[in-house]
mmCIF file of C-alpha atoms in Angstrom:
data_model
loop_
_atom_site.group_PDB
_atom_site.id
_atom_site.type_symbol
_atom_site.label_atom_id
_atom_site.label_comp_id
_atom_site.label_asym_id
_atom_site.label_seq_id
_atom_site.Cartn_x
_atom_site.Cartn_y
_atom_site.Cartn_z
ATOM 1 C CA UNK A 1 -33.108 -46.756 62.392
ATOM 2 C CA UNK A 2 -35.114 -46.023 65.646
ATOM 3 C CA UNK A 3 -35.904 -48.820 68.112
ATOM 4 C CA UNK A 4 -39.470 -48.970 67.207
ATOM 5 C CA UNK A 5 -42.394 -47.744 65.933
ATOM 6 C CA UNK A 6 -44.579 -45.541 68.347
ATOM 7 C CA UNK A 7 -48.221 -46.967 68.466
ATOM 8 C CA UNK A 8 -46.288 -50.335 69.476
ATOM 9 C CA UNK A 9 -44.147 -48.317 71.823
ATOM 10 C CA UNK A 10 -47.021 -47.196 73.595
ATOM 11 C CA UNK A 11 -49.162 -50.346 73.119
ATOM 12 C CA UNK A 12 -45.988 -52.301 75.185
ATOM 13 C CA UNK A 13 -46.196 -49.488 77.980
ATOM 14 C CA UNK A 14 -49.878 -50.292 78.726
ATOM 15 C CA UNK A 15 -51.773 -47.342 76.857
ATOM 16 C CA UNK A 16 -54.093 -49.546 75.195
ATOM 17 C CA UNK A 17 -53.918 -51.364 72.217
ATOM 18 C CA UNK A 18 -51.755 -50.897 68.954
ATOM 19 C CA UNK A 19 -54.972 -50.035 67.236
ATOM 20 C CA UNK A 20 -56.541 -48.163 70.131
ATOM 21 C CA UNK A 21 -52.631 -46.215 69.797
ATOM 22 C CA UNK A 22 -53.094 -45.488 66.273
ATOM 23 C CA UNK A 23 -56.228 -43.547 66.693
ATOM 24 C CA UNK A 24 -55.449 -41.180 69.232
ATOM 25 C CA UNK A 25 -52.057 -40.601 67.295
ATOM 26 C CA UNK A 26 -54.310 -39.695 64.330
ATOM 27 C CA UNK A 27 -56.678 -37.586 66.820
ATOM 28 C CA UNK A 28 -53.099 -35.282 67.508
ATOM 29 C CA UNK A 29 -53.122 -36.383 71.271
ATOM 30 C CA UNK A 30 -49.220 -37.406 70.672
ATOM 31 C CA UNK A 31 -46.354 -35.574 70.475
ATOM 32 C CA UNK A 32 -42.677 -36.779 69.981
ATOM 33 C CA UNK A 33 -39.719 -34.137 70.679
ATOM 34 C CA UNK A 34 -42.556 -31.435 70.665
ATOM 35 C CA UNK A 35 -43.657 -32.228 67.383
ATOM 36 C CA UNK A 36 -46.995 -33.530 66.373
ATOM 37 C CA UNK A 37 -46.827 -37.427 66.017
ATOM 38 C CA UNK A 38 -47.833 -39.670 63.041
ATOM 39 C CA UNK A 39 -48.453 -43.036 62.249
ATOM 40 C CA UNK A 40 -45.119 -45.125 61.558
ATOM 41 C CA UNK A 41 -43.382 -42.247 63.699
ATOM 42 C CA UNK A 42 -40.505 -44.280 65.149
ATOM 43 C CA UNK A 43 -38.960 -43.473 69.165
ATOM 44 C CA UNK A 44 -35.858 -44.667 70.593
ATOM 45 C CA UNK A 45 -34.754 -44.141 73.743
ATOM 46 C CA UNK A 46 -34.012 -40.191 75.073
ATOM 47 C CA UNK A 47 -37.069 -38.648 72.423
ATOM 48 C CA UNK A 48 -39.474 -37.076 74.851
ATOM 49 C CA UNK A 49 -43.073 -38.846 74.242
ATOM 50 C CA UNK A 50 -46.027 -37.213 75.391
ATOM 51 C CA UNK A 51 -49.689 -38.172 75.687
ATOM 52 C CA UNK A 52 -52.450 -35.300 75.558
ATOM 53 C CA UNK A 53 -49.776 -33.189 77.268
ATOM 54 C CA UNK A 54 -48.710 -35.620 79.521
ATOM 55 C CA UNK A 55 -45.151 -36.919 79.444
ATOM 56 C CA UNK A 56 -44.246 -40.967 78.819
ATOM 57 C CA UNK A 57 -41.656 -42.763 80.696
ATOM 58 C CA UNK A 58 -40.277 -44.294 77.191
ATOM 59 C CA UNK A 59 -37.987 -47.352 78.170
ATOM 60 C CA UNK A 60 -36.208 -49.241 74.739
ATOM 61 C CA UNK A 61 -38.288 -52.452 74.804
ATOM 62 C CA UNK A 62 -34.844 -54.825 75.193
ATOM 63 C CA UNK A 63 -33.823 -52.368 78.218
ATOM 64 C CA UNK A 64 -37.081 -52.981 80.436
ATOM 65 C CA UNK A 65 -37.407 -55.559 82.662
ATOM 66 C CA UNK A 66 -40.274 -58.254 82.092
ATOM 67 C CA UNK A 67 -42.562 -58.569 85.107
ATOM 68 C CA UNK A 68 -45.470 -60.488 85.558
ATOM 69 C CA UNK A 69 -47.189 -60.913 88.896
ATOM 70 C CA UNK A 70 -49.935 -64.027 90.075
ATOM 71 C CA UNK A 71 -52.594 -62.340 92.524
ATOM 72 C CA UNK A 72 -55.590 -64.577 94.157
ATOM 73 C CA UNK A 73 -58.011 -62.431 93.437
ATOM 74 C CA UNK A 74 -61.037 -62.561 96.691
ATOM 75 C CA UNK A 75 -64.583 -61.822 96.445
ATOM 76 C CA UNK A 76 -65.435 -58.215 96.893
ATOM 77 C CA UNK A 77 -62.878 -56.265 95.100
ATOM 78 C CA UNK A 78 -63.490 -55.233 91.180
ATOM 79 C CA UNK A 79 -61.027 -55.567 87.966
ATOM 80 C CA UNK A 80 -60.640 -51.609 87.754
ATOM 81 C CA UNK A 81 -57.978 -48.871 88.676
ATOM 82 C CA UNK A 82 -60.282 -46.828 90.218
ATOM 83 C CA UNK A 83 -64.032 -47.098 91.210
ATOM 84 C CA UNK A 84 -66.658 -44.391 91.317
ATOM 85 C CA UNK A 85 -68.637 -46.436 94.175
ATOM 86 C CA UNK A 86 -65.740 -46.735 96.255
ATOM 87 C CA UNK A 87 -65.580 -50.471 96.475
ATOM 88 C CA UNK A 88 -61.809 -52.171 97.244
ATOM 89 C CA UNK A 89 -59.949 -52.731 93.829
ATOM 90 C CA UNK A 90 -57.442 -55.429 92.706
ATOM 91 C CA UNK A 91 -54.725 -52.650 92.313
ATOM 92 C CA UNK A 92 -54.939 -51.747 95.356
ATOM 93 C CA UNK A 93 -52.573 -54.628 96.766
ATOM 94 C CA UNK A 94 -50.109 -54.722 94.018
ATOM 95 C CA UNK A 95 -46.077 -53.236 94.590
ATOM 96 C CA UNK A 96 -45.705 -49.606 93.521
ATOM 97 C CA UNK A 97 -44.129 -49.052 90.436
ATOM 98 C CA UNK A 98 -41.611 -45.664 89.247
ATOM 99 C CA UNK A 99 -42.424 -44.636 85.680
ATOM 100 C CA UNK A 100 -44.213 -47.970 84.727
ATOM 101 C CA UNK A 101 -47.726 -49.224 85.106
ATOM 102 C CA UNK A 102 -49.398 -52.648 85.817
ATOM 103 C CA UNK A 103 -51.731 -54.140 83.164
ATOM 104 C CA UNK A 104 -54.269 -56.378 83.998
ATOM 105 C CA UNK A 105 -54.324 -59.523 81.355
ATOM 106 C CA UNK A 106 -58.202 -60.437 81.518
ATOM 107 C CA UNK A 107 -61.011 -59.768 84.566
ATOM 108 C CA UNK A 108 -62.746 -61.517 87.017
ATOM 109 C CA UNK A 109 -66.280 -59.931 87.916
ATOM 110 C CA UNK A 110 -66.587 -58.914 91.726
ATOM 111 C CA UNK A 111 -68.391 -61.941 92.632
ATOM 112 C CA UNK A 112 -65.971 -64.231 91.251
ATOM 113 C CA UNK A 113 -62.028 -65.575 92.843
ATOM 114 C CA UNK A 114 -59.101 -66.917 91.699
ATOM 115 C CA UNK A 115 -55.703 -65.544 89.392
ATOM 116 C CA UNK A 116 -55.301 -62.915 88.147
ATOM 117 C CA UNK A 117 -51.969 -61.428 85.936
ATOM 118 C CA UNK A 118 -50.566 -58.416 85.883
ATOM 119 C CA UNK A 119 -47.281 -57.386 83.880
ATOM 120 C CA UNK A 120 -45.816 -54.347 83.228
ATOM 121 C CA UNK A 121 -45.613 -55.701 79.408
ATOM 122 C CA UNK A 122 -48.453 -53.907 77.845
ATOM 123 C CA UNK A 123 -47.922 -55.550 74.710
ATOM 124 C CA UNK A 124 -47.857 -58.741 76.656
ATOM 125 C CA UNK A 125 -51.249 -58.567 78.424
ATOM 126 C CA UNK A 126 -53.006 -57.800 75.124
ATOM 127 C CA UNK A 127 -52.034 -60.925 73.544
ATOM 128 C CA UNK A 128 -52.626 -62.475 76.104
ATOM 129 C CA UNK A 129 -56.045 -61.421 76.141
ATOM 130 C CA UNK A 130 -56.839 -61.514 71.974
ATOM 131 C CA UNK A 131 -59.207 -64.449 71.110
ATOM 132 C CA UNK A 132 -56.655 -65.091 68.433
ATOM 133 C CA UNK A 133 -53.746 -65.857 70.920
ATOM 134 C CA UNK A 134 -56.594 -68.979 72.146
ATOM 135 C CA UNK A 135 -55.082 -68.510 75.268
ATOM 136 C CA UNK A 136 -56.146 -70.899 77.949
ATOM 137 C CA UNK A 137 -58.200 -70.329 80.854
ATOM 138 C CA UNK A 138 -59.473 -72.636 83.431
ATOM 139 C CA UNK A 139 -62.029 -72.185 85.993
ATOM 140 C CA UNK A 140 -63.620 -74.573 89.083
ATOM 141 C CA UNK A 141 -66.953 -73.776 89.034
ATOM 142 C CA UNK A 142 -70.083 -74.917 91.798
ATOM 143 C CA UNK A 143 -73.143 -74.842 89.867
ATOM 144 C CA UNK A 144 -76.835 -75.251 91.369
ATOM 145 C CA UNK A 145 -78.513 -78.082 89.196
ATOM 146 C CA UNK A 146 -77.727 -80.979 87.752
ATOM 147 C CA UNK A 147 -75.607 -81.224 84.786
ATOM 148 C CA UNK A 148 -76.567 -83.474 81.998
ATOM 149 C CA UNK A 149 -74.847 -85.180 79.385
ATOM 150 C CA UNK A 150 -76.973 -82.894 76.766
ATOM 151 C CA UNK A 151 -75.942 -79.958 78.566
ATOM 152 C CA UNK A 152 -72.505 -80.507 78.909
ATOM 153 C CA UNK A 153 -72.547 -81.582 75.412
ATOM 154 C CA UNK A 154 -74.416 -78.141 74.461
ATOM 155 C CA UNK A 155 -71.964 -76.427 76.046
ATOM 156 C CA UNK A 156 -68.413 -77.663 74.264
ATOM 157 C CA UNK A 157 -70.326 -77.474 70.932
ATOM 158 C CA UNK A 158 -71.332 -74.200 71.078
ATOM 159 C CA UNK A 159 -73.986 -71.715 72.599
ATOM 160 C CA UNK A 160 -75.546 -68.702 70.906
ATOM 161 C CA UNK A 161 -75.290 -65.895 73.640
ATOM 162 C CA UNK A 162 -76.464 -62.483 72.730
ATOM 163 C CA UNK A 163 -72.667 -61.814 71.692
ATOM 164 C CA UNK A 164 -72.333 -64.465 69.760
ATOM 165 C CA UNK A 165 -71.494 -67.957 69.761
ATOM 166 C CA UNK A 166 -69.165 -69.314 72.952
ATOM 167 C CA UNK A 167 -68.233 -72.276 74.154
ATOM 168 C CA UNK A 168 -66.333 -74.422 76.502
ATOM 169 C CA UNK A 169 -63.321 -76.595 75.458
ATOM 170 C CA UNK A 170 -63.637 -78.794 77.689
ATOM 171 C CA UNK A 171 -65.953 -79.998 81.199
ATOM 172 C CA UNK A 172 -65.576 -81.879 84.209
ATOM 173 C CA UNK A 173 -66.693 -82.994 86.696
ATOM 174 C CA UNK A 174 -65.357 -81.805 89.459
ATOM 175 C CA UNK A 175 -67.270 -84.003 92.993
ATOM 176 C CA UNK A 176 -69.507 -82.640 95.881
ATOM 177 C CA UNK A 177 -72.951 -83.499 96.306
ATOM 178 C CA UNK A 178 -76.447 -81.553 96.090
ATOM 179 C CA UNK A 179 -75.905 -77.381 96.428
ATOM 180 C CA UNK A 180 -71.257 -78.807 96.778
ATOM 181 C CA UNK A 181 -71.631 -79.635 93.066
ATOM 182 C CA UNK A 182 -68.142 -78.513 91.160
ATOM 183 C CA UNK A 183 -67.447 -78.337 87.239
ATOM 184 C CA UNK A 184 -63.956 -77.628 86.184
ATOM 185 C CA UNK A 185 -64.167 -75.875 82.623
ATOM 186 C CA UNK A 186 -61.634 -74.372 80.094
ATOM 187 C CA UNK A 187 -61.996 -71.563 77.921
ATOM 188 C CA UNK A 188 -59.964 -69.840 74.956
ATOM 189 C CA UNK A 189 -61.531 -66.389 75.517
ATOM 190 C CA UNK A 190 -62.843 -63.832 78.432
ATOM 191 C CA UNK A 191 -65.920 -62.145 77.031
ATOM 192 C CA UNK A 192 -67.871 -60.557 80.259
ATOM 193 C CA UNK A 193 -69.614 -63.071 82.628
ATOM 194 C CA UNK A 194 -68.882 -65.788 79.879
ATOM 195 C CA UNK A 195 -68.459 -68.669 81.801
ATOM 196 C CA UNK A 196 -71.821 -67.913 84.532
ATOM 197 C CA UNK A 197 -73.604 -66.944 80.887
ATOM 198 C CA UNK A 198 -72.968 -70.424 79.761
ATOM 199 C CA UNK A 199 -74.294 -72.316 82.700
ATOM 200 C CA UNK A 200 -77.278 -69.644 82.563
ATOM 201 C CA UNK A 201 -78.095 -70.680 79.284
ATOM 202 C CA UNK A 202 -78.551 -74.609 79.998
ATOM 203 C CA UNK A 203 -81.197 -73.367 83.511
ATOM 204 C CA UNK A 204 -78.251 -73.465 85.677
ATOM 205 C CA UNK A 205 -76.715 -71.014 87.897
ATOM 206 C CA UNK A 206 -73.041 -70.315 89.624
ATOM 207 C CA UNK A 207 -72.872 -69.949 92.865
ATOM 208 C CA UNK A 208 -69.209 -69.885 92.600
ATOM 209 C CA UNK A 209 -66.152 -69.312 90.460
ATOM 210 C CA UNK A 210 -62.536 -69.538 90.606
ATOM 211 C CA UNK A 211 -60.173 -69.468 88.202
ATOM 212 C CA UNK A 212 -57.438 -71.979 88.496
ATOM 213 C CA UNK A 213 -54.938 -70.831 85.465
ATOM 214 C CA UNK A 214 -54.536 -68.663 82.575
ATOM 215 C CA UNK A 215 -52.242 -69.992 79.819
ATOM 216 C CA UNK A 216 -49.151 -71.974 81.004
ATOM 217 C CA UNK A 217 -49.464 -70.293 84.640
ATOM 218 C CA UNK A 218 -51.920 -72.241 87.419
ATOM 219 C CA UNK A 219 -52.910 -70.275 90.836
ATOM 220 C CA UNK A 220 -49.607 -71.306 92.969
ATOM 221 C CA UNK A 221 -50.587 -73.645 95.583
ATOM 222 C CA UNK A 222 -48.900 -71.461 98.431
ATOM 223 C CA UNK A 223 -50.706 -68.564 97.409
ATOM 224 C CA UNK A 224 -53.803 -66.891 99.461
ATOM 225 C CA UNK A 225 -56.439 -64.462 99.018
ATOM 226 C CA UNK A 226 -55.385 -61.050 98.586
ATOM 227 C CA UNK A 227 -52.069 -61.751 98.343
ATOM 228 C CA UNK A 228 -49.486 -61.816 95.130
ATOM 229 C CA UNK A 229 -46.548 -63.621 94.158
ATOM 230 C CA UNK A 230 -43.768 -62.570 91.309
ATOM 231 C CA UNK A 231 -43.357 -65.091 89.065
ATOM 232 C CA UNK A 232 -39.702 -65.770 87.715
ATOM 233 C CA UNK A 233 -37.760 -65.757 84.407
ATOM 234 C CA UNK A 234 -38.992 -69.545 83.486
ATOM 235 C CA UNK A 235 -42.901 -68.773 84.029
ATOM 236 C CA UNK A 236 -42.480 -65.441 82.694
ATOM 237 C CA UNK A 237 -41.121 -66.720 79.335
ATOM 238 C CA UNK A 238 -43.216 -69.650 79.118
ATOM 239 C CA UNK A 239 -46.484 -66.936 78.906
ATOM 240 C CA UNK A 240 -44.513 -65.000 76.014
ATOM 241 C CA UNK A 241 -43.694 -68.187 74.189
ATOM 242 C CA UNK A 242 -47.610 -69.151 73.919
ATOM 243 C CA UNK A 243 -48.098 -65.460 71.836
ATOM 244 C CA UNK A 244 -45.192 -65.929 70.112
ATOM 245 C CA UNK A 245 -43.080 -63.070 71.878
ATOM 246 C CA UNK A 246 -39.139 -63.235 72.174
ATOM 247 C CA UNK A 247 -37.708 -63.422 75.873
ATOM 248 C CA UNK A 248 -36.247 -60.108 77.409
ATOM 249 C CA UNK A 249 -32.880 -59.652 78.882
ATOM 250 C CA UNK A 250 -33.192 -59.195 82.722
ATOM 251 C CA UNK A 251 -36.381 -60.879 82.973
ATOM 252 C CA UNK A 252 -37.393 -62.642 86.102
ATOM 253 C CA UNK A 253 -36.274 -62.167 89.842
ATOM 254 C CA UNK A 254 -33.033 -61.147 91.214
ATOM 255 C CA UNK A 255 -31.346 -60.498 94.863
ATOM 256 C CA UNK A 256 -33.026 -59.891 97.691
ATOM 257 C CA UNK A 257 -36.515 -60.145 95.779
ATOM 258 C CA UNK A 258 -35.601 -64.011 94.428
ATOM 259 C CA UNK A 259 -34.757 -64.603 98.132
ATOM 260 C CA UNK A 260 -38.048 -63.345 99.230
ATOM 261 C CA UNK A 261 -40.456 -65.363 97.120
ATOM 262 C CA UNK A 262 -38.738 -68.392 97.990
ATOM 263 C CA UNK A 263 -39.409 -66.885 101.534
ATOM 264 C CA UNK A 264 -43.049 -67.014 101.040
ATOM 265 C CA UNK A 265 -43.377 -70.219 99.239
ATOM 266 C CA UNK A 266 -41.473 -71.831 102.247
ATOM 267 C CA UNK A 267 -44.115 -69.916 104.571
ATOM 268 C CA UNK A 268 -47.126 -68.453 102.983
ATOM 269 C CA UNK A 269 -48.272 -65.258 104.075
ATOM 270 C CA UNK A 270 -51.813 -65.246 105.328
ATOM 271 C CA UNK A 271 -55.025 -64.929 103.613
ATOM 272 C CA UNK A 272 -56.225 -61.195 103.460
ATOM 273 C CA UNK A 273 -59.564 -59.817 103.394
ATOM 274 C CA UNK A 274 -61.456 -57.137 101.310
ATOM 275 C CA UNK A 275 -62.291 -53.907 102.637
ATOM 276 C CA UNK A 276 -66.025 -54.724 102.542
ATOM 277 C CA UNK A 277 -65.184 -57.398 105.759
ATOM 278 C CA UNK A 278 -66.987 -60.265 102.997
ATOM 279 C CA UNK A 279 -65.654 -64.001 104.360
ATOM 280 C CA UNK A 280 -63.602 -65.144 101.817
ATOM 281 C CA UNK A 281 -60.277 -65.476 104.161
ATOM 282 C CA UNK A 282 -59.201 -68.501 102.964
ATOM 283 C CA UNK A 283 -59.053 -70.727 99.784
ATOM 284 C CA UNK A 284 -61.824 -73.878 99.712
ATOM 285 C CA UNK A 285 -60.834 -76.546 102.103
ATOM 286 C CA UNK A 286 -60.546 -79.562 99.944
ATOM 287 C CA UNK A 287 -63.103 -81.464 102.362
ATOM 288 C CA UNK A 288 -65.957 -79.053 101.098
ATOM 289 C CA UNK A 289 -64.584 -77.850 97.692
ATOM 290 C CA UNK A 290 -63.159 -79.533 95.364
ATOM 291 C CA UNK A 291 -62.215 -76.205 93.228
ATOM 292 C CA UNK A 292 -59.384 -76.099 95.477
ATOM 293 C CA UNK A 293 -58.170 -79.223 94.236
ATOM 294 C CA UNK A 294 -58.557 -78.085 90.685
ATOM 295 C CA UNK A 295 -58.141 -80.537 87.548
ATOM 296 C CA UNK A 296 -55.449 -83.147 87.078
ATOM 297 C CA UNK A 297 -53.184 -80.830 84.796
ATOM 298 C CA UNK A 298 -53.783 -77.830 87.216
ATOM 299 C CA UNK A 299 -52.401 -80.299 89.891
ATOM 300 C CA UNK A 300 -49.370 -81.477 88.381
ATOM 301 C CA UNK A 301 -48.538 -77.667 87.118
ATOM 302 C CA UNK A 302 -48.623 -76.400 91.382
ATOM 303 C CA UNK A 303 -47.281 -79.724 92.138
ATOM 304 C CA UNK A 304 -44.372 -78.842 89.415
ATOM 305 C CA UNK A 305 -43.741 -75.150 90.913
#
């Protein structure tokens, strides 16, 4: 039998997901060996793939290499590959890669900072990303206002946005005094502006957000704005086993790319800024933000790596 079937073959290679893959094989926008493609059509390696004319790099899924990458993510840049305004973009500052793609696992709006994933594990980032995964994400948050018991409480029970009901798992807070006020929060989805939506619907309003970790993986503390660090075979397959996904041979760092990283967590590089020249240069200094700190477990996971 063939290695696997093709809407998860090209769900895994970052297309979109298994679903999205089975419609546009239905629409006839796939071909396999110059033949029209159907669902349950199964590809191994050496059958030529190709997407509305355009040929797929097809790797056997226990043949390609597992990467995931941690970026800080600054103000300024958006969660796209390419944007019509011509602002600075996240992808922008991630390693080139030959016949392979990064995926993005969730989104931060342009306002907001923090981690952001990337793998080249399309099948990986999506679920990641599926509410059903409940996939963690935490986030230090500076709010304007006063939060109150009743809010808080309002907030973990549940919230009736204008996409439906959302909610944090859990608040805290997080120090600072009058407009220095920080929250830390956690949250098992990432619908758009969910977190600021919450505080918005108790009076309140963000001034700033950073996100601290996603799943099992917390923003490494020798990491700086603009800047991206590989994570290795442990980190990597403590991500899959939260959606339930077998490790991959190879995975992690080898060489003279192992011996780097531990470069840079022996000497960060420095921060780096935007393209739009915005002052974000540098993560909060704990003195004035205690986001930078983040949550007890967030502190023993950086203190751990």
């Amino acid at each position: 039998m063939k290695d696997e079937k093709l809407q998860k073959a090209l769900a895994r290679m970052g297309l979109g997901s298994r679903r999205q893959m089975e419609e546009v094989i239905k629409a006839g926008r796939v071909s396999v060996n110059n033949g029209p493609a159907t669902i349950g059509d199964r590809v191994e390696q050496g059958d030529e793939i190709r997407v509305d004319g355009r040929q797929i790099k097809y790797t056997a899924e226990n043949e390609k290499r597992r990467r995931v990458l941690a970026y800080y993510k600054p103000e300024g840049e958006v969660c796209s590959a390419n944007d019509p305004e011509g602002r600075p973009t996240v992808f922008e500052r991630l390693p080139k890669l030959t016949h392979d793609r990064w995926v993005m696992v969730g989104r931060l709006d342009i306002n907001s900072t923090g981690l952001l994933l990337f793998t080249n594990d399309g099948e990986m980032a999506h679920r990641l990303m599926h509410p059903s995964s409940e996939v963690t994400r935490e986030y230090a948050v500076r709010v304007l206002g006063d939060v109150t018991p009743d809010m808080a409480r309002a907030m973990t029970t549940g919230v009736m946005l204008e996409d439906g009901l959302a909610k944090f798992e859990d608040i805290k807070e997080g120090g600072g005094e009058g407009v220095n006020k920080w929250h830390h929060v956690k949250l098992q989805e990432g619908r758009n502006r969910e977190v600021r939506r919450l505080f918005e619907s108790q009076g309140l309003k963000v001034s700033r957000l950073l996100r601290t970790s996603y799943g099992s993986i917390a923003l490494p503390k020798e990491l700086r704005t603009g800047r991206f660090l590989e994570l290795d075979k442990k980190d990597i397959n403590t991500l899959t086993d939260l959606v339930s996904m077998r490790p991959r041979h190879g995975t992690g760092l080898h060489g003279a790319a192992k011996r780097k990283q531990e470069r840079i967590k022996d000497k960060p590089l420095k921060a780096r800024r935007s393209d739009d020249n915005r002052s974000h240069s540098a993560k909060p200094k704990s003195s004035a933000s205690p986001a930078s700190r983040g949550s007890s477990n967030t502190r023993d996971r950086n203190n751990q790596r």
